CSV table of C-alpha atoms (C1' of nucleotides) in Angstrom, one decimal:
chain,number,residue,atom,x,y,z
A,27,UNK,CA,0.0,0.0,0.0
A,28,UNK,CA,1.8,3.1,-1.2
A,29,UNK,CA,0.9,6.4,0.6
A,30,UNK,CA,-1.2,8.7,-1.6
A,31,UNK,CA,1.4,11.6,-1.5
A,32,UNK,CA,4.0,9.1,-2.7
A,33,UNK,CA,1.7,8.0,-5.6
A,34,UNK,CA,1.3,11.7,-6.5
A,35,UNK,CA,5.0,12.3,-6.5
A,36,UNK,CA,5.6,9.2,-8.6
A,37,UNK,CA,3.2,10.5,-11.2
A,38,UNK,CA,5.2,13.7,-11.4
A,39,UNK,CA,8.4,11.7,-11.6
A,40,UNK,CA,6.9,9.7,-14.4
A,41,UNK,CA,6.3,12.9,-16.4
A,42,UNK,CA,9.8,14.1,-15.7
A,43,UNK,CA,11.2,10.9,-16.9
A,44,UNK,CA,9.2,11.2,-20.1
A,45,UNK,CA,10.8,14.6,-20.7
A,46,UNK,CA,14.3,13.4,-19.8
A,47,UNK,CA,14.1,10.4,-22.1
A,48,UNK,CA,12.8,12.8,-24.8
A,49,UNK,CA,15.8,15.0,-24.2
A,50,UNK,CA,18.1,12.0,-24.9
A,51,UNK,CA,19.2,11.3,-21.3
A,52,UNK,CA,19.9,7.8,-20.1
A,53,UNK,CA,20.5,7.9,-16.4
A,54,UNK,CA,19.7,10.1,-13.5
A,55,UNK,CA,20.6,10.1,-9.8
A,56,UNK,CA,18.0,10.6,-7.0
A,57,UNK,CA,19.5,14.0,-6.3
A,58,UNK,CA,19.1,15.1,-9.9
A,59,UNK,CA,15.6,13.9,-10.0
A,60,UNK,CA,14.8,15.5,-6.7
A,61,UNK,CA,16.1,18.8,-7.8
A,62,UNK,CA,13.9,18.8,-10.8
A,63,UNK,CA,10.8,17.9,-8.8
A,64,UNK,CA,11.5,20.3,-5.9
A,65,UNK,CA,11.8,17.5,-3.3
A,66,UNK,CA,14.7,15.9,-1.4
A,67,UNK,CA,16.8,13.0,-2.9
A,68,UNK,CA,15.7,10.9,0.2
A,69,UNK,CA,12.2,11.3,-0.8
A,70,UNK,CA,12.8,10.2,-4.4
A,71,UNK,CA,14.6,7.1,-3.3
A,72,UNK,CA,12.0,6.3,-0.7
A,73,UNK,CA,9.1,6.7,-3.2
A,74,UNK,CA,10.9,4.5,-5.8
A,75,UNK,CA,11.5,1.9,-3.1
A,76,UNK,CA,7.7,1.5,-2.7
A,77,UNK,CA,7.9,0.0,-6.2
A,78,UNK,CA,10.7,-2.3,-5.3
A,79,UNK,CA,13.6,-0.1,-6.3
A,80,UNK,CA,15.8,-0.7,-9.3
A,81,UNK,CA,18.6,1.8,-9.2
A,82,UNK,CA,22.3,1.1,-9.5
A,83,UNK,CA,24.5,2.1,-6.6
A,84,UNK,CA,27.1,4.6,-7.8
A,85,UNK,CA,25.3,5.2,-11.1
A,86,UNK,CA,21.7,6.1,-10.3
A,87,UNK,CA,18.6,5.1,-12.2
A,88,UNK,CA,18.1,4.0,-15.8
A,89,UNK,CA,15.6,6.5,-17.1
A,90,UNK,CA,13.8,4.1,-19.5
A,91,UNK,CA,13.6,1.3,-17.0
A,92,UNK,CA,12.4,3.5,-14.1
A,93,UNK,CA,9.8,5.0,-16.4
A,94,UNK,CA,8.6,1.5,-17.3
A,95,UNK,CA,8.5,0.5,-13.7
A,96,UNK,CA,6.2,3.4,-12.7
A,97,UNK,CA,4.1,3.1,-15.9
A,98,UNK,CA,3.6,-0.6,-15.4
A,99,UNK,CA,2.6,-0.3,-11.8
A,100,UNK,CA,0.1,2.5,-12.4
A,101,UNK,CA,-1.2,1.3,-15.8
A,102,UNK,CA,0.0,4.3,-17.8
A,103,UNK,CA,0.5,2.3,-20.9
A,104,UNK,CA,-3.1,1.8,-21.8
A,105,UNK,CA,-5.0,4.6,-23.4
A,106,UNK,CA,-7.8,5.9,-21.2
A,107,UNK,CA,-11.1,7.3,-22.4
A,108,UNK,CA,-12.5,10.4,-20.8
A,109,UNK,CA,-15.4,12.7,-21.4
A,110,UNK,CA,-16.2,16.3,-20.5
A,111,UNK,CA,-19.5,17.4,-19.1
A,112,UNK,CA,-20.4,21.1,-19.2
A,113,UNK,CA,-19.1,23.0,-22.2
A,114,UNK,CA,-18.6,26.4,-20.8
A,115,UNK,CA,-15.3,28.2,-21.3
A,116,UNK,CA,-13.2,25.8,-19.4
A,117,UNK,CA,-15.1,22.7,-20.4
A,118,UNK,CA,-14.7,23.4,-24.1
A,119,UNK,CA,-11.0,24.3,-23.6
A,120,UNK,CA,-10.5,20.9,-22.0
A,121,UNK,CA,-12.4,19.2,-24.8
A,122,UNK,CA,-9.6,20.1,-27.1
A,123,UNK,CA,-6.7,20.3,-24.6
A,124,UNK,CA,-6.9,16.9,-23.0
A,125,UNK,CA,-6.1,15.1,-26.2
A,126,UNK,CA,-3.1,17.2,-26.9
A,127,UNK,CA,-1.4,17.1,-23.6
A,128,UNK,CA,0.9,14.3,-24.8
A,129,UNK,CA,-0.8,12.2,-22.2
A,130,UNK,CA,-2.4,8.8,-22.3
A,131,UNK,CA,-5.9,10.4,-22.0
A,132,UNK,CA,-8.3,10.9,-24.8
A,133,UNK,CA,-11.4,12.9,-24.6
A,134,UNK,CA,-13.9,11.0,-26.7
A,135,UNK,CA,-17.2,12.8,-25.8
A,136,UNK,CA,-18.6,16.1,-24.5
A,137,UNK,CA,-21.9,16.8,-22.9
A,138,UNK,CA,-24.0,19.8,-22.1
A,139,UNK,CA,-27.6,20.5,-21.1
A,140,UNK,CA,-27.8,23.4,-23.5
A,141,UNK,CA,-28.8,22.0,-26.9
A,142,UNK,CA,-27.8,25.2,-28.7
A,143,UNK,CA,-24.3,25.0,-27.3
A,144,UNK,CA,-24.1,21.4,-28.6
A,145,UNK,CA,-25.0,22.5,-32.1
A,146,UNK,CA,-22.7,25.6,-32.1
A,147,UNK,CA,-19.6,24.1,-30.8
A,148,UNK,CA,-16.7,23.4,-33.2
A,149,UNK,CA,-14.8,20.4,-32.2
A,150,UNK,CA,-13.6,17.1,-33.6
A,151,UNK,CA,-15.0,15.4,-30.5
A,152,UNK,CA,-18.6,14.1,-30.5
A,153,UNK,CA,-20.9,16.2,-28.4
A,154,UNK,CA,-24.2,15.0,-26.8
A,155,UNK,CA,-27.1,16.3,-24.7
A,156,UNK,CA,-26.6,15.7,-21.0
A,157,UNK,CA,-29.4,13.2,-20.6
A,158,UNK,CA,-27.5,10.8,-22.7
A,159,UNK,CA,-24.5,10.7,-20.3
A,160,UNK,CA,-25.4,7.3,-18.9
A,161,UNK,CA,-26.0,5.7,-22.3
A,162,UNK,CA,-23.0,7.1,-24.1
A,163,UNK,CA,-20.6,6.4,-21.2
A,164,UNK,CA,-21.6,2.8,-21.2
A,165,UNK,CA,-21.5,2.5,-25.0
A,166,UNK,CA,-18.1,4.1,-25.3
A,167,UNK,CA,-16.6,2.5,-22.2
A,168,UNK,CA,-15.5,5.8,-20.8
A,169,UNK,CA,-13.5,5.5,-17.6
A,170,UNK,CA,-13.0,9.0,-16.5
A,171,UNK,CA,-15.4,12.0,-16.3
A,172,UNK,CA,-14.3,15.6,-16.2
A,173,UNK,CA,-17.0,17.8,-14.7
A,174,UNK,CA,-17.1,21.5,-15.5
A,175,UNK,CA,-20.8,22.2,-14.8
A,176,UNK,CA,-22.0,24.8,-12.2
A,177,UNK,CA,-22.1,23.9,-8.5
A,178,UNK,CA,-25.9,23.3,-8.7
A,179,UNK,CA,-25.5,20.5,-11.3
A,180,UNK,CA,-22.4,18.8,-10.1
A,181,UNK,CA,-23.7,16.2,-7.7
A,182,UNK,CA,-26.3,14.9,-10.3
A,183,UNK,CA,-23.8,15.0,-13.1
A,184,UNK,CA,-21.3,12.8,-11.1
A,185,UNK,CA,-24.1,10.4,-10.2
A,186,UNK,CA,-25.0,9.9,-13.9
A,187,UNK,CA,-21.4,9.4,-14.8
A,188,UNK,CA,-21.0,6.8,-12.1
A,189,UNK,CA,-24.2,5.1,-13.2
A,190,UNK,CA,-22.7,4.9,-16.6
A,191,UNK,CA,-19.7,3.1,-15.2
A,192,UNK,CA,-17.0,5.8,-14.8
A,193,UNK,CA,-14.2,4.8,-12.4
A,194,UNK,CA,-13.0,8.3,-11.6
A,195,UNK,CA,-14.0,11.9,-11.8
A,196,UNK,CA,-12.2,15.2,-12.0
A,197,UNK,CA,-14.6,17.8,-10.6
A,198,UNK,CA,-14.0,21.5,-11.3
A,199,UNK,CA,-17.1,22.6,-9.4
A,200,UNK,CA,-16.3,23.9,-5.9
A,201,UNK,CA,-18.5,21.5,-4.0
A,202,UNK,CA,-17.8,18.3,-2.1
A,203,UNK,CA,-19.5,15.4,-4.0
A,204,UNK,CA,-21.0,12.6,-2.1
A,205,UNK,CA,-20.3,9.1,-3.6
A,206,UNK,CA,-22.1,6.0,-2.5
A,207,UNK,CA,-20.5,3.5,-4.9
A,208,UNK,CA,-17.2,2.2,-3.6
A,209,UNK,CA,-14.2,2.1,-5.8
A,210,UNK,CA,-15.0,5.4,-7.5
A,211,UNK,CA,-12.6,8.2,-6.9
A,212,UNK,CA,-13.3,11.9,-7.1
A,213,UNK,CA,-10.5,14.5,-7.5
A,214,UNK,CA,-11.4,18.2,-7.1
A,215,UNK,CA,-9.7,21.0,-9.0
A,216,UNK,CA,-10.9,24.3,-7.7
A,217,UNK,CA,-9.2,27.2,-9.5
A,218,UNK,CA,-10.9,30.0,-7.6
A,219,UNK,CA,-10.1,28.0,-4.4
A,220,UNK,CA,-6.5,27.8,-5.3
A,221,UNK,CA,-6.4,31.6,-5.8
A,222,UNK,CA,-8.0,32.0,-2.4
A,223,UNK,CA,-5.5,29.6,-0.8
A,224,UNK,CA,-2.6,31.4,-2.5
A,225,UNK,CA,-3.8,34.7,-1.3
A,226,UNK,CA,-4.3,33.4,2.2
A,227,UNK,CA,-0.8,32.0,2.3
A,228,UNK,CA,0.6,35.4,1.1
A,229,UNK,CA,-1.4,37.1,3.8
A,230,UNK,CA,-0.2,34.7,6.5
A,231,UNK,CA,3.4,35.5,5.7
A,232,UNK,CA,2.8,39.1,6.6
A,233,UNK,CA,2.6,38.7,10.4
B,26,UNK,CA,1.3,29.3,12.8
B,27,UNK,CA,-1.6,27.5,11.2
B,28,UNK,CA,-0.7,24.3,9.3
B,29,UNK,CA,-1.1,24.6,5.5
B,30,UNK,CA,-3.7,21.9,5.2
B,31,UNK,CA,-5.8,23.7,7.8
B,32,UNK,CA,-5.5,27.0,5.9
B,33,UNK,CA,-6.6,25.2,2.8
B,34,UNK,CA,-9.7,23.7,4.6
B,35,UNK,CA,-10.5,27.1,6.1
B,36,UNK,CA,-10.5,28.5,2.5
B,37,UNK,CA,-13.0,25.9,1.5
B,38,UNK,CA,-15.0,26.6,4.7
B,39,UNK,CA,-15.1,30.3,3.8
B,40,UNK,CA,-16.6,29.5,0.4
B,41,UNK,CA,-19.2,27.2,2.0
B,42,UNK,CA,-20.1,30.0,4.4
B,43,UNK,CA,-20.6,32.4,1.6
B,44,UNK,CA,-23.0,30.0,0.0
B,45,UNK,CA,-24.9,29.3,3.2
B,46,UNK,CA,-25.2,32.9,4.0
B,47,UNK,CA,-26.5,33.4,0.5
B,48,UNK,CA,-29.1,30.7,1.1
B,49,UNK,CA,-30.4,32.6,4.1
B,50,UNK,CA,-28.9,30.4,6.8
B,51,UNK,CA,-27.8,31.9,10.1
B,52,UNK,CA,-26.0,29.2,12.1
B,53,UNK,CA,-24.4,25.9,11.5
B,54,UNK,CA,-22.8,23.3,13.7
B,55,UNK,CA,-19.4,21.8,13.2
B,56,UNK,CA,-21.0,18.5,12.1
B,57,UNK,CA,-23.1,20.2,9.5
B,58,UNK,CA,-20.1,22.1,8.1
B,59,UNK,CA,-18.0,19.0,8.2
B,60,UNK,CA,-20.6,17.0,6.3
B,61,UNK,CA,-20.7,19.6,3.5
B,62,UNK,CA,-16.9,19.7,3.3
B,63,UNK,CA,-16.4,16.0,3.4
B,64,UNK,CA,-14.3,16.1,6.6
B,65,UNK,CA,-15.0,15.3,10.3
B,66,UNK,CA,-16.6,17.7,12.8
B,67,UNK,CA,-13.5,17.4,14.9
B,68,UNK,CA,-11.5,18.7,12.1
B,69,UNK,CA,-13.7,21.7,11.5
B,70,UNK,CA,-13.6,22.7,15.2
B,71,UNK,CA,-9.9,22.2,15.3
B,72,UNK,CA,-9.3,24.4,12.2
B,73,UNK,CA,-11.6,27.1,13.5
B,74,UNK,CA,-9.8,27.0,16.9
B,75,UNK,CA,-6.6,28.1,15.1
B,76,UNK,CA,-8.3,31.4,14.5
B,77,UNK,CA,-9.3,31.6,18.2
B,78,UNK,CA,-12.7,30.0,17.9
B,79,UNK,CA,-16.0,31.8,18.3
B,80,UNK,CA,-18.7,29.2,18.3
B,81,UNK,CA,-21.5,28.9,20.9
B,82,UNK,CA,-21.8,25.7,22.8
B,83,UNK,CA,-25.1,24.1,22.2
B,84,UNK,CA,-25.9,26.2,19.2
B,85,UNK,CA,-22.9,26.1,16.8
B,86,UNK,CA,-21.4,28.9,14.7
B,87,UNK,CA,-22.9,32.2,13.6
B,88,UNK,CA,-22.3,32.0,9.8
B,89,UNK,CA,-21.8,35.7,9.2
B,90,UNK,CA,-19.4,36.1,12.1
B,91,UNK,CA,-17.4,33.0,11.2
B,92,UNK,CA,-17.1,34.1,7.6
B,93,UNK,CA,-15.8,37.5,8.8
B,94,UNK,CA,-13.4,35.8,11.2
B,95,UNK,CA,-11.8,33.8,8.3
B,96,UNK,CA,-12.0,36.6,5.8
B,97,UNK,CA,-10.3,39.1,8.2
B,98,UNK,CA,-7.5,36.7,9.0
B,99,UNK,CA,-6.8,35.8,5.4
B,100,UNK,CA,-7.5,39.2,3.9
B,101,UNK,CA,-10.4,38.1,1.7
B,102,UNK,CA,-12.1,41.5,1.9
B,103,UNK,CA,-9.7,43.4,-0.3
B,104,UNK,CA,-9.9,42.9,-4.1
B,105,UNK,CA,-6.9,41.3,-5.6
B,106,UNK,CA,-5.5,42.0,-9.0
B,107,UNK,CA,-4.3,39.2,-11.1
B,108,UNK,CA,-3.0,38.7,-14.7
B,109,UNK,CA,-2.9,35.7,-17.1
B,110,UNK,CA,0.2,35.0,-19.1
B,111,UNK,CA,-0.2,32.7,-22.1
B,112,UNK,CA,-3.4,33.0,-24.0
B,113,UNK,CA,-4.0,29.6,-25.3
B,114,UNK,CA,-7.2,27.7,-24.8
B,115,UNK,CA,-7.0,27.6,-21.0
B,116,UNK,CA,-5.4,31.0,-20.6
B,117,UNK,CA,-8.0,32.8,-22.6
B,118,UNK,CA,-10.8,30.9,-20.8
B,119,UNK,CA,-9.3,32.1,-17.5
B,120,UNK,CA,-9.0,35.6,-18.8
B,121,UNK,CA,-12.8,35.7,-18.7
B,122,UNK,CA,-13.6,33.2,-16.0
B,123,UNK,CA,-11.6,34.5,-13.1
B,124,UNK,CA,-13.6,37.7,-13.0
B,125,UNK,CA,-16.9,35.9,-13.0
B,126,UNK,CA,-16.2,33.3,-10.3
B,127,UNK,CA,-17.9,35.6,-7.7
B,128,UNK,CA,-14.5,35.7,-6.0
B,129,UNK,CA,-12.4,38.6,-4.8
B,130,UNK,CA,-10.0,38.2,-7.7
B,131,UNK,CA,-10.0,40.4,-10.8
B,132,UNK,CA,-8.0,39.6,-13.9
B,133,UNK,CA,-6.8,43.0,-15.1
B,134,UNK,CA,-4.4,42.1,-17.8
B,135,UNK,CA,-3.4,39.3,-20.2
B,136,UNK,CA,0.0,38.6,-21.9
B,137,UNK,CA,1.2,36.5,-24.8
B,138,UNK,CA,4.3,36.3,-26.9
B,139,UNK,CA,2.3,35.9,-30.0
B,140,UNK,CA,1.4,39.4,-31.3
B,141,UNK,CA,-1.3,38.0,-33.7
B,142,UNK,CA,-3.1,36.4,-30.8
B,143,UNK,CA,-3.1,39.7,-28.9
B,144,UNK,CA,-4.7,41.5,-31.8
B,145,UNK,CA,-7.2,38.7,-32.5
B,146,UNK,CA,-8.4,38.0,-29.0
B,147,UNK,CA,-11.9,39.3,-28.0
B,148,UNK,CA,-12.0,40.3,-24.4
B,149,UNK,CA,-12.8,43.2,-22.1
B,150,UNK,CA,-9.4,42.7,-20.4
B,151,UNK,CA,-6.4,44.6,-21.7
B,152,UNK,CA,-3.9,42.4,-23.4
B,153,UNK,CA,-0.2,43.0,-23.9
B,154,UNK,CA,2.9,41.5,-25.5
B,155,UNK,CA,4.9,39.3,-23.0
B,156,UNK,CA,8.0,41.6,-23.0
B,157,UNK,CA,5.9,44.2,-21.2
B,158,UNK,CA,5.1,41.9,-18.2
B,159,UNK,CA,7.5,43.6,-15.8
B,160,UNK,CA,6.4,47.1,-16.7
B,161,UNK,CA,2.6,46.5,-16.6
B,162,UNK,CA,2.7,44.3,-13.5
B,163,UNK,CA,4.5,47.2,-11.7
B,164,UNK,CA,2.2,49.9,-13.2
B,165,UNK,CA,-1.0,48.0,-12.4
B,166,UNK,CA,0.2,46.7,-9.0
B,167,UNK,CA,-0.8,43.2,-9.9
B,168,UNK,CA,-0.3,40.8,-7.0
B,169,UNK,CA,-0.9,37.4,-8.6
B,170,UNK,CA,0.2,35.9,-11.8
B,171,UNK,CA,-1.6,33.0,-13.6
B,172,UNK,CA,0.8,31.2,-15.9
B,173,UNK,CA,-0.5,29.1,-18.8
B,174,UNK,CA,2.5,29.1,-21.1
B,175,UNK,CA,4.2,25.9,-22.3
B,176,UNK,CA,6.7,24.2,-20.1
B,177,UNK,CA,9.6,25.7,-22.0
B,178,UNK,CA,8.6,29.3,-21.1
B,179,UNK,CA,7.3,28.8,-17.6
B,180,UNK,CA,10.4,29.5,-15.6
B,181,UNK,CA,11.2,32.7,-17.4
B,182,UNK,CA,7.7,33.9,-17.3
B,183,UNK,CA,7.5,33.5,-13.5
B,184,UNK,CA,10.8,35.3,-13.1
B,185,UNK,CA,9.5,38.3,-15.0
B,186,UNK,CA,6.3,38.3,-13.0
B,187,UNK,CA,8.3,38.2,-9.8
B,188,UNK,CA,10.6,41.0,-11.0
B,189,UNK,CA,7.4,43.0,-11.6
B,190,UNK,CA,6.4,42.5,-8.0
B,191,UNK,CA,4.0,39.7,-8.0
B,192,UNK,CA,3.6,38.0,-4.6
B,193,UNK,CA,2.1,34.7,-5.8
B,194,UNK,CA,1.8,32.6,-8.9
B,195,UNK,CA,-0.6,29.9,-10.1
B,196,UNK,CA,1.4,27.8,-12.5
B,197,UNK,CA,-0.4,25.5,-15.0
B,198,UNK,CA,2.7,24.3,-16.7
B,199,UNK,CA,3.8,20.9,-15.4
B,200,UNK,CA,7.3,21.9,-14.2
B,201,UNK,CA,8.7,22.8,-10.9
B,202,UNK,CA,9.6,26.5,-10.8
B,203,UNK,CA,12.7,27.6,-9.0
B,204,UNK,CA,12.2,30.8,-7.0
B,205,UNK,CA,15.1,32.8,-5.5
B,206,UNK,CA,13.1,35.7,-4.0
B,207,UNK,CA,11.7,34.8,-0.6
B,208,UNK,CA,8.1,35.5,0.2
B,209,UNK,CA,6.9,34.5,-3.2
B,210,UNK,CA,4.6,31.6,-3.3
B,211,UNK,CA,4.1,29.3,-6.3
B,212,UNK,CA,1.0,27.0,-6.5
B,213,UNK,CA,0.9,24.4,-9.3
B,214,UNK,CA,-2.2,23.2,-11.0
B,215,UNK,CA,-1.5,20.3,-13.3
B,216,UNK,CA,-4.6,19.0,-15.0
B,217,UNK,CA,-2.9,16.2,-17.0
B,218,UNK,CA,-1.1,15.4,-13.8
B,219,UNK,CA,-4.3,15.1,-11.9
B,220,UNK,CA,-5.7,12.8,-14.6
B,221,UNK,CA,-2.6,10.7,-14.3
B,222,UNK,CA,-2.9,10.7,-10.5
B,223,UNK,CA,-6.6,9.7,-10.6
B,224,UNK,CA,-5.8,6.9,-13.0
B,225,UNK,CA,-3.0,5.7,-10.8
B,226,UNK,CA,-5.3,5.6,-7.8
B,227,UNK,CA,-7.9,3.7,-9.8
B,228,UNK,CA,-5.3,1.2,-10.8
B,229,UNK,CA,-4.0,0.8,-7.3
B,230,UNK,CA,-7.4,-0.2,-6.1
B,231,UNK,CA,-7.4,-3.2,-8.4
B,232,UNK,CA,-4.8,-5.3,-6.5
C,25,DT,C1',40.3,0.3,-5.3
C,26,DA,C1',37.9,4.8,-4.2
C,27,DG,C1',33.9,7.5,-5.1
C,28,DA,C1',29.3,7.7,-5.8
C,29,DT,C1',24.9,6.5,-4.9
C,30,DT,C1',21.3,3.3,-3.7
C,31,DG,C1',17.7,1.0,-0.5
C,32,DT,C1',16.2,0.6,4.1
C,33,DT,C1',15.9,1.2,8.9
C,34,DA,C1',15.2,4.2,12.7
C,35,DA,C1',14.1,8.9,14.4
C,36,DT,C1',11.6,13.0,13.9
C,37,DC,C1',8.1,15.6,12.9
C,38,DG,C1',3.4,17.1,12.2
C,39,DA,C1',-1.3,16.5,11.4
C,40,DT,C1',-5.6,14.1,12.3
C,41,DT,C1',-8.6,11.8,15.4
C,42,DA,C1',-10.6,10.9,19.7
C,43,DA,C1',-12.4,12.0,24.0
C,44,DC,C1',-14.2,15.0,27.4
C,45,DA,C1',-14.7,18.8,30.5
C,46,DA,C1',-16.7,23.4,29.9
C,47,DT,C1',-20.5,26.0,28.4
C,48,DC,C1',-24.6,27.8,26.4
D,12,DT,C1',-32.5,21.8,34.0
D,13,DA,C1',-31.3,18.7,30.1
D,14,DG,C1',-29.6,18.4,25.5
D,15,DA,C1',-26.5,20.0,22.3
D,16,DT,C1',-22.3,21.4,20.9
D,17,DT,C1',-18.0,23.8,21.5
D,18,DG,C1',-12.7,24.2,22.4
D,19,DT,C1',-8.7,21.8,23.8
D,20,DT,C1',-5.8,18.4,25.5
D,21,DA,C1',-3.9,13.9,24.8
D,22,DA,C1',-3.3,9.8,21.9
D,23,DT,C1',-2.8,8.0,17.4
D,24,DC,C1',-1.4,7.7,13.1
D,25,DG,C1',1.3,8.4,9.0
D,26,DA,C1',4.6,10.6,6.3
D,27,DT,C1',9.1,12.8,5.9
D,28,DT,C1',13.8,13.2,7.0
D,29,DA,C1',18.1,11.6,8.4
D,30,DA,C1',21.7,8.4,8.6
D,31,DC,C1',24.3,4.5,7.1
D,32,DA,C1',25.5,0.0,5.7
D,33,DA,C1',25.4,-2.3,1.2
D,34,DT,C1',26.8,-2.2,-3.5
D,35,DC,C1',28.3,-1.0,-8.0
DNA sequence: TAGATTGTTAATCGATTAACAATC
DNA sequence: TAGATTGTTAATCGATTAACAATC
């Protein structure tokens, strides 16, 4: 059982390794990796040790092997299908963006309650009315839902996604979502909240 | 010295209180607040106690007073000026969005290296070429920078913002930014990273 | 070999949870 | 008063840091 913060750091490490590999590097030491991630070398080694470890004393880590170790463990090889619900400014930005990110995630569908918006929107991704969420998620075997609807619609939207069979949700609405089905994970991203947090931290420094 | 996780939760609590007040509620107990935040009542009381506490035994908390207590402590009353650098899909969405969010943050300027983009973009917010970051941030007394440039430009962008006098940065580029000036806070939001993290968590459950 | 760097154990640190006396 | 709920102290839990023997 790997602690969540460690899983998170290992995800960041994975991304760093992708970039390093791309840049033509072959090996890296824990201190070099730590520097690039903004954490201690200890921490890097400790995190990697949760996966069993595979570094070479005196030399460091083989970038390609380490990347594979993390990727295998967390299932980063398989493509993952996602959908976006709520095609406002951020939603429609993500509808395009998520494919690009060079990541293993593909946005394969978009949803909105507003029929006009559905007809207007210019995108290569198929777009459907919100009442079809359940049906389409099932049909397309979508694993992850990205929710960018207003607070008032978030809970219901997530429930429909879960009914459709989604395993995880990224929720941009600033509300806590209640989940009854076990095994479903919700991750919140709250941009206004982060701004507020940042501003609180700045304020705290001044006293 | 309030622990950071507590500050974060108090920010969420603040937002909840705004909504509750808006809904016409006057008091709330720690258990009710906790339920809405997805945390324990213990935790709510503990967090509030960092601010000195002000609940009434047997009755709970006065929503308006509690909101004021948090807001005063973290400086949420004053309007904060922010700018967005990098007017891609997400950047230009934020250029509009951040004002709306009903928050105390105002986006007062946008920047991009691409001159064409600057001329094309439709927005009520003033938009400038990136080389003017330092100058404009100083002139407009912008406190917070929101960075949505590609990884390759992120470090330099943040440095320019800090030179201009920004106190905090929200960075959407998936890189760790090095800061030399003390008192400046960087918060990362990595959407692709969150997707990866989510997918790793889902994967971990299956074993 | 000598220098570098890993993996792991033990020690520290900090936050969350629990419990309860105090209070409205 | 009796019931409800706070604020705080103490106990638990978990993660990070430090240190070092093992290894290439």
